[in-house]
Short mmCIF file of C-alpha atoms in Angstrom, two decimals:
data_model
loop_
_atom_site.label_atom_id
_atom_site.label_comp_id
_atom_site.label_asym_id
_atom_site.label_seq_id
_atom_site.Cartn_x
_atom_site.Cartn_y
_atom_site.Cartn_z
CA MET A 1 33.78 102.80 44.76
CA ALA A 2 33.67 103.02 48.14
CA GLY A 3 33.88 106.57 50.18
CA ASP A 4 37.25 106.01 51.49
CA GLY A 5 38.72 105.02 47.92
CA GLU A 6 38.30 101.39 48.14
CA TYR A 7 37.24 99.50 44.94
CA GLU A 8 33.90 97.75 45.89
CA ARG A 9 33.16 94.86 42.74
CA ASP A 10 29.31 94.42 42.12
CA ARG A 11 28.99 91.03 42.45
CA ASN A 12 24.91 91.23 41.51
CA TYR A 13 24.81 88.53 38.60
CA ILE A 14 22.30 86.77 36.83
CA THR A 15 21.77 83.36 39.13
CA THR A 16 19.50 81.19 36.40
CA ARG A 17 21.38 77.53 36.83
CA ILE A 18 21.67 74.46 34.37
CA THR A 19 20.72 71.66 36.11
CA ALA A 20 20.03 68.03 35.15
CA ASP A 21 16.92 68.80 36.11
CA GLY A 22 16.57 71.35 35.44
CA ARG A 23 14.76 72.78 38.04
CA ASP A 24 15.32 76.38 36.97
CA GLY A 25 13.55 75.98 33.31
CA ARG A 26 17.16 74.90 32.05
CA PRO A 27 18.48 71.73 31.76
CA VAL A 28 21.35 70.58 30.35
CA GLU A 29 21.09 69.68 27.09
CA PRO A 30 24.21 68.83 23.97
CA GLY A 31 24.60 71.75 22.22
CA ARG A 32 21.59 73.85 23.50
CA TYR A 33 23.93 76.40 25.51
CA ARG A 34 27.38 78.63 24.61
CA LEU A 35 30.42 79.76 26.68
CA VAL A 36 30.87 83.16 26.46
CA VAL A 37 34.26 83.91 27.70
CA ALA A 38 37.48 85.87 27.11
CA ARG A 39 41.07 84.89 27.22
CA ALA A 40 42.00 87.72 28.91
CA CYS A 41 39.52 87.23 32.20
CA PRO A 42 40.74 85.53 35.01
CA TRP A 43 37.19 84.92 35.50
CA ALA A 44 35.85 83.38 32.82
CA ASN A 45 39.50 81.29 32.89
CA ARG A 46 38.26 79.53 35.32
CA ALA A 47 35.33 77.98 32.79
CA VAL A 48 37.40 77.70 30.54
CA ILE A 49 39.80 75.14 32.42
CA VAL A 50 36.58 74.22 34.25
CA ARG A 51 34.92 73.04 30.77
CA ARG A 52 38.65 71.01 29.54
CA LEU A 53 39.12 69.57 32.64
CA MET A 54 35.34 67.98 32.53
CA GLY A 55 36.05 67.08 28.26
CA LEU A 56 32.60 69.28 27.56
CA GLU A 57 34.24 70.53 24.73
CA ASP A 58 31.77 68.48 22.09
CA VAL A 59 28.57 69.54 24.17
CA LEU A 60 29.39 73.09 25.42
CA SER A 61 30.62 75.18 22.57
CA MET A 62 32.57 78.22 23.54
CA GLY A 63 32.46 81.76 22.00
CA ILE A 64 35.81 83.74 21.99
CA ALA A 65 35.51 87.61 23.06
CA GLY A 66 38.55 90.09 22.07
CA PRO A 67 41.05 91.80 24.86
CA VAL A 68 39.45 94.84 24.15
CA HIS A 69 36.03 96.18 25.26
CA ASP A 70 34.63 100.32 25.62
CA GLU A 71 31.90 100.98 28.17
CA ARG A 72 29.07 98.68 26.14
CA SER A 73 30.50 95.60 27.01
CA TRP A 74 32.40 92.77 25.24
CA SER A 75 33.22 92.69 21.71
CA PHE A 76 33.89 89.97 19.07
CA HIS A 77 36.14 91.51 17.19
CA LEU A 78 38.59 88.84 17.01
CA ASP A 79 36.20 86.76 15.02
CA PRO A 80 35.11 87.21 10.89
CA ASP A 81 33.07 89.95 10.10
CA GLY A 82 33.00 91.08 13.74
CA ARG A 83 30.10 88.92 14.83
CA ASP A 84 30.70 85.22 17.53
CA PRO A 85 29.81 82.77 14.59
CA VAL A 86 26.91 81.16 16.61
CA LEU A 87 25.00 83.52 18.08
CA GLY A 88 25.79 86.18 15.18
CA ILE A 89 26.09 88.88 17.47
CA GLU A 90 28.83 92.03 17.71
CA ARG A 91 28.45 92.34 21.55
CA LEU A 92 27.77 90.42 24.40
CA GLN A 93 25.50 93.06 25.63
CA GLU A 94 22.65 92.06 22.66
CA ALA A 95 22.34 88.71 24.30
CA PHE A 96 21.59 90.39 27.65
CA PHE A 97 19.78 92.56 26.55
CA ARG A 98 17.47 90.09 24.70
CA ARG A 99 17.22 88.32 28.01
CA ASP A 100 16.00 91.93 29.49
CA PRO A 101 16.07 94.92 27.55
CA ASP A 102 16.31 97.16 30.66
CA TYR A 103 18.96 95.03 31.69
CA ALA A 104 21.28 97.81 33.55
CA ARG A 105 23.48 96.02 35.79
CA GLY A 106 27.03 94.35 34.56
CA ILE A 107 27.62 92.54 31.36
CA THR A 108 30.69 90.32 32.15
CA VAL A 109 32.06 87.30 30.91
CA PRO A 110 32.07 84.36 31.37
CA ALA A 111 28.83 83.63 29.98
CA ILE A 112 26.00 81.33 29.22
CA VAL A 113 23.93 82.20 26.41
CA ASP A 114 20.97 79.77 25.73
CA VAL A 115 21.64 79.41 21.98
CA PRO A 116 18.12 79.11 20.19
CA THR A 117 16.75 82.41 22.28
CA GLY A 118 20.04 84.26 22.19
CA ALA A 119 19.44 85.25 25.51
CA VAL A 120 21.62 85.08 28.71
CA VAL A 121 21.40 82.34 30.96
CA THR A 122 23.38 83.17 34.16
CA ASN A 123 26.55 85.17 34.42
CA ASP A 124 27.24 84.32 37.81
CA PHE A 125 31.12 82.87 37.83
CA ALA A 126 31.51 81.06 40.73
CA GLN A 127 28.35 78.78 40.44
CA ILE A 128 29.30 78.34 36.58
CA THR A 129 32.29 76.27 37.57
CA LEU A 130 30.43 74.01 40.27
CA ASP A 131 27.82 73.07 38.07
CA LEU A 132 29.85 72.34 34.72
CA GLY A 133 31.55 69.58 37.55
CA SER A 134 28.06 68.85 39.19
CA GLN A 135 24.89 68.80 37.06
CA TRP A 136 26.69 68.09 33.52
CA THR A 137 28.09 64.63 34.70
CA ALA A 138 26.12 62.45 32.45
CA HIS A 139 28.16 64.10 29.79
CA GLN A 140 31.79 64.33 30.91
CA ARG A 141 34.67 62.53 29.84
CA ASP A 142 35.95 59.56 31.40
CA GLY A 143 38.14 60.32 34.47
CA ALA A 144 36.83 63.58 34.59
CA PRO A 145 38.22 64.71 38.46
CA GLU A 146 35.85 65.62 41.00
CA LEU A 147 36.40 69.28 41.91
CA TYR A 148 34.00 69.68 44.44
CA PRO A 149 34.24 66.37 46.85
CA GLU A 150 31.40 66.46 49.93
CA LYS A 151 34.20 65.75 51.86
CA TRP A 152 36.52 68.59 51.77
CA ARG A 153 33.95 71.19 50.70
CA ASP A 154 33.35 73.33 53.86
CA GLU A 155 37.50 73.15 53.51
CA ILE A 156 37.59 73.89 49.62
CA ASP A 157 34.96 76.75 50.33
CA ASP A 158 36.68 78.62 53.55
CA VAL A 159 40.15 79.17 51.71
CA ALA A 160 38.33 80.01 48.39
CA GLU A 161 36.48 82.36 50.57
CA LYS A 162 40.04 83.46 51.73
CA VAL A 163 41.42 83.89 48.28
CA TYR A 164 38.70 85.66 46.78
CA ARG A 165 38.46 88.08 49.12
CA ASP A 166 42.24 89.06 49.22
CA VAL A 167 43.72 87.49 46.43
CA ASN A 168 41.53 87.14 43.53
CA ASN A 169 39.78 90.37 44.21
CA GLY A 170 42.57 92.05 46.11
CA VAL A 171 44.68 92.31 42.90
CA TYR A 172 41.59 94.68 41.97
CA GLN A 173 41.39 96.84 45.06
CA CYS A 174 44.98 97.27 44.68
CA GLY A 175 45.26 98.71 41.36
CA PHE A 176 41.60 100.26 41.43
CA ALA A 177 41.95 102.25 44.87
CA SER A 178 41.81 106.59 44.83
CA SER A 179 43.22 106.54 47.58
CA GLN A 180 46.58 105.95 49.50
CA GLU A 181 45.00 104.52 52.48
CA ALA A 182 42.90 102.22 50.14
CA TYR A 183 45.86 100.89 48.59
CA ASP A 184 47.45 100.61 51.56
CA LYS A 185 44.80 98.44 53.03
CA ALA A 186 44.35 95.89 50.07
CA TYR A 187 48.01 95.25 49.64
CA ARG A 188 48.35 94.38 53.24
CA ARG A 189 46.18 92.15 52.92
CA LEU A 190 46.88 90.52 49.81
CA TRP A 191 50.55 90.09 50.91
CA ASP A 192 49.60 88.78 54.34
CA ARG A 193 47.18 86.15 52.61
CA LEU A 194 50.11 85.01 49.85
CA GLU A 195 52.22 84.71 53.17
CA TRP A 196 49.60 82.82 54.48
CA LEU A 197 49.21 80.54 50.92
CA GLU A 198 53.29 80.22 50.90
CA GLU A 199 53.18 78.37 53.81
CA ARG A 200 50.13 76.21 53.63
CA LEU A 201 51.42 75.60 50.27
CA GLY A 202 55.03 74.42 51.70
CA ASP A 203 54.58 71.18 52.44
CA ARG A 204 51.25 69.96 50.36
CA ARG A 205 50.93 69.87 46.35
CA TYR A 206 47.71 71.18 46.44
CA LEU A 207 45.32 73.60 48.49
CA VAL A 208 42.68 71.24 50.04
CA GLY A 209 43.45 66.97 50.09
CA ASP A 210 45.66 65.23 48.36
CA THR A 211 43.82 66.16 44.34
CA LEU A 212 43.03 68.97 42.78
CA THR A 213 40.14 71.04 43.90
CA GLU A 214 38.23 74.12 43.14
CA ALA A 215 40.16 76.19 45.77
CA ASP A 216 43.12 75.58 42.94
CA VAL A 217 41.43 76.51 39.83
CA ARG A 218 40.18 79.92 41.58
CA LEU A 219 43.53 80.82 42.99
CA PHE A 220 45.73 79.76 39.78
CA THR A 221 44.43 82.24 37.02
CA THR A 222 45.32 85.23 39.78
CA LEU A 223 48.74 83.61 39.95
CA VAL A 224 49.78 83.15 36.19
CA ARG A 225 48.79 86.75 35.89
CA PHE A 226 50.85 88.10 38.54
CA ASP A 227 54.19 88.93 37.33
CA ALA A 228 52.26 89.47 33.80
CA VAL A 229 50.16 92.09 35.10
CA TYR A 230 48.93 92.30 38.65
CA HIS A 231 53.11 92.80 39.82
CA GLY A 232 53.30 95.85 37.85
CA HIS A 233 50.10 97.32 36.52
CA PHE A 234 48.13 96.98 39.58
CA LYS A 235 51.44 97.76 41.91
CA CYS A 236 51.50 94.42 44.33
CA ASN A 237 55.06 94.69 43.67
CA ARG A 238 56.64 93.82 47.17
CA ARG A 239 57.62 90.55 45.47
CA LYS A 240 57.56 88.43 42.20
CA LEU A 241 55.86 85.24 42.02
CA THR A 242 58.49 83.82 41.02
CA GLU A 243 60.43 84.95 44.10
CA LEU A 244 57.96 83.24 46.10
CA PRO A 245 59.44 79.30 46.10
CA ALA A 246 55.93 76.86 47.21
CA LEU A 247 54.11 79.29 44.99
CA TRP A 248 56.41 79.33 42.12
CA GLY A 249 56.53 76.12 41.86
CA TYR A 250 52.88 75.35 42.84
CA ALA A 251 51.48 77.42 39.76
CA ARG A 252 54.22 75.98 37.03
CA ASP A 253 53.51 72.03 38.48
CA LEU A 254 49.36 73.46 37.08
CA PHE A 255 50.41 75.54 34.31
CA GLN A 256 51.61 72.05 32.73
CA THR A 257 48.87 69.91 33.58
CA PRO A 258 46.54 69.91 30.57
CA GLY A 259 43.51 72.46 30.93
CA PHE A 260 45.33 74.78 32.57
CA GLY A 261 48.61 76.77 30.68
CA ASP A 262 46.84 75.72 27.52
CA THR A 263 44.30 78.03 28.63
CA ILE A 264 46.38 80.89 28.56
CA ASP A 265 47.00 84.14 25.87
CA PHE A 266 49.33 86.11 27.10
CA GLU A 267 49.43 88.06 24.53
CA GLN A 268 45.55 89.23 24.72
CA ILE A 269 46.33 89.19 28.62
CA LYS A 270 48.38 91.73 28.39
CA THR A 271 46.43 93.87 25.87
CA HIS A 272 43.29 93.79 28.15
CA TYR A 273 44.78 95.15 30.75
CA TYR A 274 46.81 97.84 29.29
CA VAL A 275 44.76 99.21 26.65
CA VAL A 276 41.07 99.54 28.64
CA HIS A 277 42.30 100.42 31.91
CA ARG A 278 43.35 104.12 30.84
CA ASP A 279 42.50 105.51 34.11
CA ILE A 280 45.73 103.12 35.50
CA ASN A 281 47.87 103.54 32.27
CA PRO A 282 46.74 106.71 30.16
CA THR A 283 48.87 105.99 27.18
CA GLY A 284 47.89 102.60 26.52
CA ILE A 285 51.42 101.35 26.04
CA VAL A 286 51.40 97.28 25.94
CA PRO A 287 54.60 95.87 27.91
CA SER A 288 55.95 93.49 24.98
CA VAL A 289 55.02 90.14 25.20
CA ARG A 290 58.11 87.52 24.41
CA THR A 291 56.90 84.54 22.08
CA ARG A 292 58.77 81.35 21.70
CA ALA A 293 57.30 78.59 19.55
CA VAL A 294 57.42 75.15 21.62
CA GLY A 295 61.07 73.20 21.76
CA SER A 296 63.31 76.63 20.69
CA ARG A 297 66.13 77.04 22.08
CA ARG A 298 67.05 80.14 24.58
CA THR A 299 70.76 79.51 23.71
CA GLY A 300 71.54 80.10 20.14
CA GLY A 301 68.55 80.94 17.59
CA ARG A 302 65.35 82.76 18.23
CA SER A 303 61.56 81.38 16.81
CA SER A 304 59.84 80.93 13.82
CA ALA A 305 60.16 84.79 13.68
CA GLY A 306 63.70 83.69 12.62
CA ALA A 307 65.53 86.60 13.73
CA ARG A 308 68.35 84.45 13.71
CA SER A 309 69.54 81.29 12.50
CA ALA A 310 68.97 77.96 14.34
CA THR A 311 72.82 77.96 14.33
CA ALA A 312 73.43 81.80 15.56
CA ARG A 313 75.70 82.00 18.07
CA ARG A 314 76.35 84.45 20.85
CA PRO A 315 79.41 85.11 22.60
CA GLY A 316 80.57 82.36 25.12
CA ARG A 317 78.07 79.74 24.11
CA ARG A 318 78.55 76.78 21.79
CA PRO A 319 76.30 77.30 19.00
CA VAL A 320 73.14 75.26 18.91
CA ARG A 321 72.79 72.75 16.09
CA ALA A 322 70.03 73.00 13.98
CA GLY A 323 66.97 70.63 15.37
CA ALA A 324 68.15 70.30 19.08
CA ALA A 325 65.74 69.68 21.22
CA ALA A 326 64.85 72.46 23.91
CA ARG A 327 66.91 71.67 26.93
CA PRO A 328 65.14 72.02 30.67
CA ARG A 329 65.48 74.80 33.11
CA LEU A 330 63.53 75.46 36.05
CA SER A 331 64.65 77.64 38.78
CA TRP A 332 66.36 77.43 42.46
CA PRO A 333 64.22 78.43 45.63
CA ARG A 334 65.80 82.18 46.55
CA ALA A 335 63.92 82.07 50.17
CA GLY A 336 60.94 80.64 51.74
CA PRO A 337 60.15 77.92 54.30
CA ALA A 338 62.14 75.36 55.23
CA SER A 339 61.53 72.73 53.62
CA HIS A 340 62.76 74.70 50.49
CA ALA A 341 65.97 76.28 52.65
CA ARG A 342 68.79 73.58 51.56
CA ARG A 343 70.53 74.12 47.68
CA PRO A 344 70.23 71.79 46.44
CA PRO A 345 67.06 70.57 46.04
CA PRO A 346 65.27 72.97 43.90
CA VAL A 347 61.29 73.30 44.06
CA ASN A 348 60.31 70.72 42.08
CA ARG A 349 56.32 70.33 41.45
CA ALA A 350 55.95 69.13 37.92
CA GLY A 351 54.94 65.46 38.93
CA PRO A 352 52.28 63.63 40.28
CA THR A 353 53.99 62.14 43.19
CA ARG A 354 57.09 62.83 45.28
CA GLY A 355 60.10 60.81 45.66
CA THR A 356 63.41 61.76 46.48
CA LEU A 357 66.52 61.17 44.07
CA ARG A 358 70.17 61.19 45.43
CA SER A 359 72.89 61.27 43.56
CA ALA A 360 76.85 63.19 43.89
CA VAL A 361 78.30 65.98 42.30
CA PRO A 362 81.66 65.77 41.64
CA GLY A 363 83.37 67.85 44.42
CA ARG A 364 80.56 68.77 46.61
CA GLY A 365 79.74 65.81 48.06
CA PRO A 366 75.93 64.41 48.05
CA ALA A 367 73.25 66.14 46.86
CA ARG A 368 69.28 65.45 47.63
CA ALA A 369 66.84 66.51 44.49
CA ALA A 370 63.05 66.55 45.97
CA GLY A 371 60.31 65.67 43.74
CA PRO A 372 59.22 62.14 41.93
CA ALA A 373 60.67 59.25 40.86
CA ALA A 374 62.60 59.85 37.97
CA GLU A 375 64.61 58.31 34.80
CA GLY A 376 67.97 58.78 33.40
CA VAL A 377 69.46 60.83 35.73
CA ARG A 378 72.50 62.70 35.30
CA TRP A 379 74.41 64.98 37.31
CA ARG A 380 76.82 67.27 35.16
CA ASP A 381 79.92 70.17 37.26
CA ARG A 382 81.11 72.65 35.07
CA GLY A 383 82.31 75.16 37.76
CA ARG A 384 79.49 76.98 39.51
CA ARG A 385 77.51 75.68 36.65
CA VAL A 386 75.29 72.40 37.91
CA ARG A 387 72.70 70.90 36.04
CA LEU A 388 70.13 67.78 36.92
CA ARG A 389 68.76 66.47 33.87
CA LEU A 390 65.27 64.64 34.54
CA GLY A 391 63.06 62.73 32.41
CA ARG A 392 59.25 61.73 33.83
CA ARG A 393 55.80 60.62 32.62
CA GLY A 394 53.45 62.06 34.65
CA ARG A 395 49.71 60.92 35.64
CA TYR A 396 48.49 63.13 33.12
CA GLY A 397 50.24 61.96 29.65
CA VAL A 398 52.06 65.13 30.15
CA ARG A 399 56.73 65.46 29.22
CA ALA A 400 57.28 66.87 32.87
CA THR A 401 60.80 68.93 32.62
CA GLY A 402 63.73 68.67 35.34
CA HIS A 403 65.24 71.35 37.42
CA GLY A 404 67.96 73.10 36.30
CA CYS A 405 70.40 76.44 37.39
CA ARG A 406 73.11 78.34 35.50
CA SER A 407 73.38 80.42 39.35
CA ARG A 408 72.03 81.06 42.54
CA GLN A 409 71.42 84.42 41.73
CA ARG A 410 69.97 84.02 38.85
CA SER A 411 66.97 81.39 37.34
CA ARG A 412 65.10 81.05 34.57
CA ILE A 413 62.21 78.89 33.14
CA GLY A 414 61.21 77.30 29.46
CA GLY A 415 60.82 73.95 27.67
CA ARG A 416 57.38 72.55 27.54
CA ALA A 417 54.39 72.36 29.41
CA GLY A 418 50.75 71.22 29.78
CA ALA A 419 50.50 69.08 26.78
CA GLY A 420 52.87 70.10 24.18
CA ARG A 421 50.73 71.34 22.15
CA GLY A 422 51.56 74.82 20.89
CA VAL A 423 52.12 76.16 25.02
CA GLY A 424 55.36 77.79 25.97
CA LEU A 425 56.84 79.32 29.23
CA GLY A 426 59.18 82.44 28.24
CA GLY A 427 60.39 84.94 29.42
CA THR A 428 62.98 84.95 32.38
CA GLY A 429 62.14 83.63 35.26
CA SER A 430 58.11 84.18 34.65
CA PHE A 431 55.75 83.24 32.42
CA GLY A 432 55.62 84.56 29.58
CA GLY A 433 54.43 82.51 26.91
CA VAL A 434 51.39 82.64 24.35
CA LEU A 435 48.79 79.99 24.02
CA MET A 436 50.20 79.82 19.98
CA ASN A 437 46.96 76.90 19.19
CA PRO A 438 44.05 75.91 21.28
CA PRO A 439 44.40 72.43 22.16
CA ASP A 440 41.04 71.20 21.76
CA GLY A 441 40.61 72.36 17.95
CA SER A 442 38.63 74.39 19.42
CA PRO A 443 38.87 78.71 18.34
#
């Protein structure tokens, strides 16, 4: 903490690299290393995403620390007997002390541990994701994306540094500021940068170039936690992510991409922030997480726990048929750049390509929905309720849901996300689901 109350992050990490040529004495070897992460941590989330995108699950095992830790370090309290099943340790600090018994810096995730020795190799979160993309190429899946292409590196570095300074770390500077002046400074920087990002994403799908890059991975892990944690817990509350049309659409697009949404566990995220940060939340009360099984209906029955039956009826609603599929619901923009100003169109980033759909709504004249070309388009006009039902299959093999609206003042998102394997988008107008089952079969 600086003298003026500004939060300063310790960026002194163990910088040993695991490379194809073994220049630091740590060559790439399948099965030799274990990536230790926490589902709650945004910095670790980056490594989880890149590992999935590269298809390295079979060559780089992953240990998951629980969401709660103390001053000693992250612990494996969710594993049987409270120990990591591969490393056999209770706390991550044991791996750091095996490397250096006098280690006095931060014990952080992500960390890569050498399994034979049990000693940590590196916890340099920024370099870990770059090396997973560039040094493990011999073991990557076919079609793995190039997240750090040479022709865009300067721009990726520039955008990523701005995002880190003002957004990734900026939310922490707001939350941990110990003076009003420091908080106000961090708050202004955060929102100036979010407005810059909102404008930048108004006419493009990705932050840099026309494909997914390291810059997108680094921004996503903060955006996905914004409404759930940072908006309230860290007092970053000028607007919600759902009220920033371009950023909200961008985040939903990435969430539906395999490797992104299916690595998120909102229950662990909220537990970590609200339990561990007792200086901010002294009571340790954790806001409830509304869990909903994929495919469950919003109208009528509730999911899995069975608080209401599938045929239950709410006042003014039609009964829900048992086994009926989920209806797609996405949000309409409230405000934003000119490209999002007309209603319709809704903001659509669910599909991998852009196109235009034209139809007519009875009594409303021509309407246009911006987004990928789709099949089976149907407009329905029920008074003031207009619902556009789309069905698309993108390049990622993801079944994307279309846009719908219940009113212009109130919007919600639901349906399917990720690869349709245990991930749900719940809540009202925000990310609110939890990871039910890891899609790759790993813990």
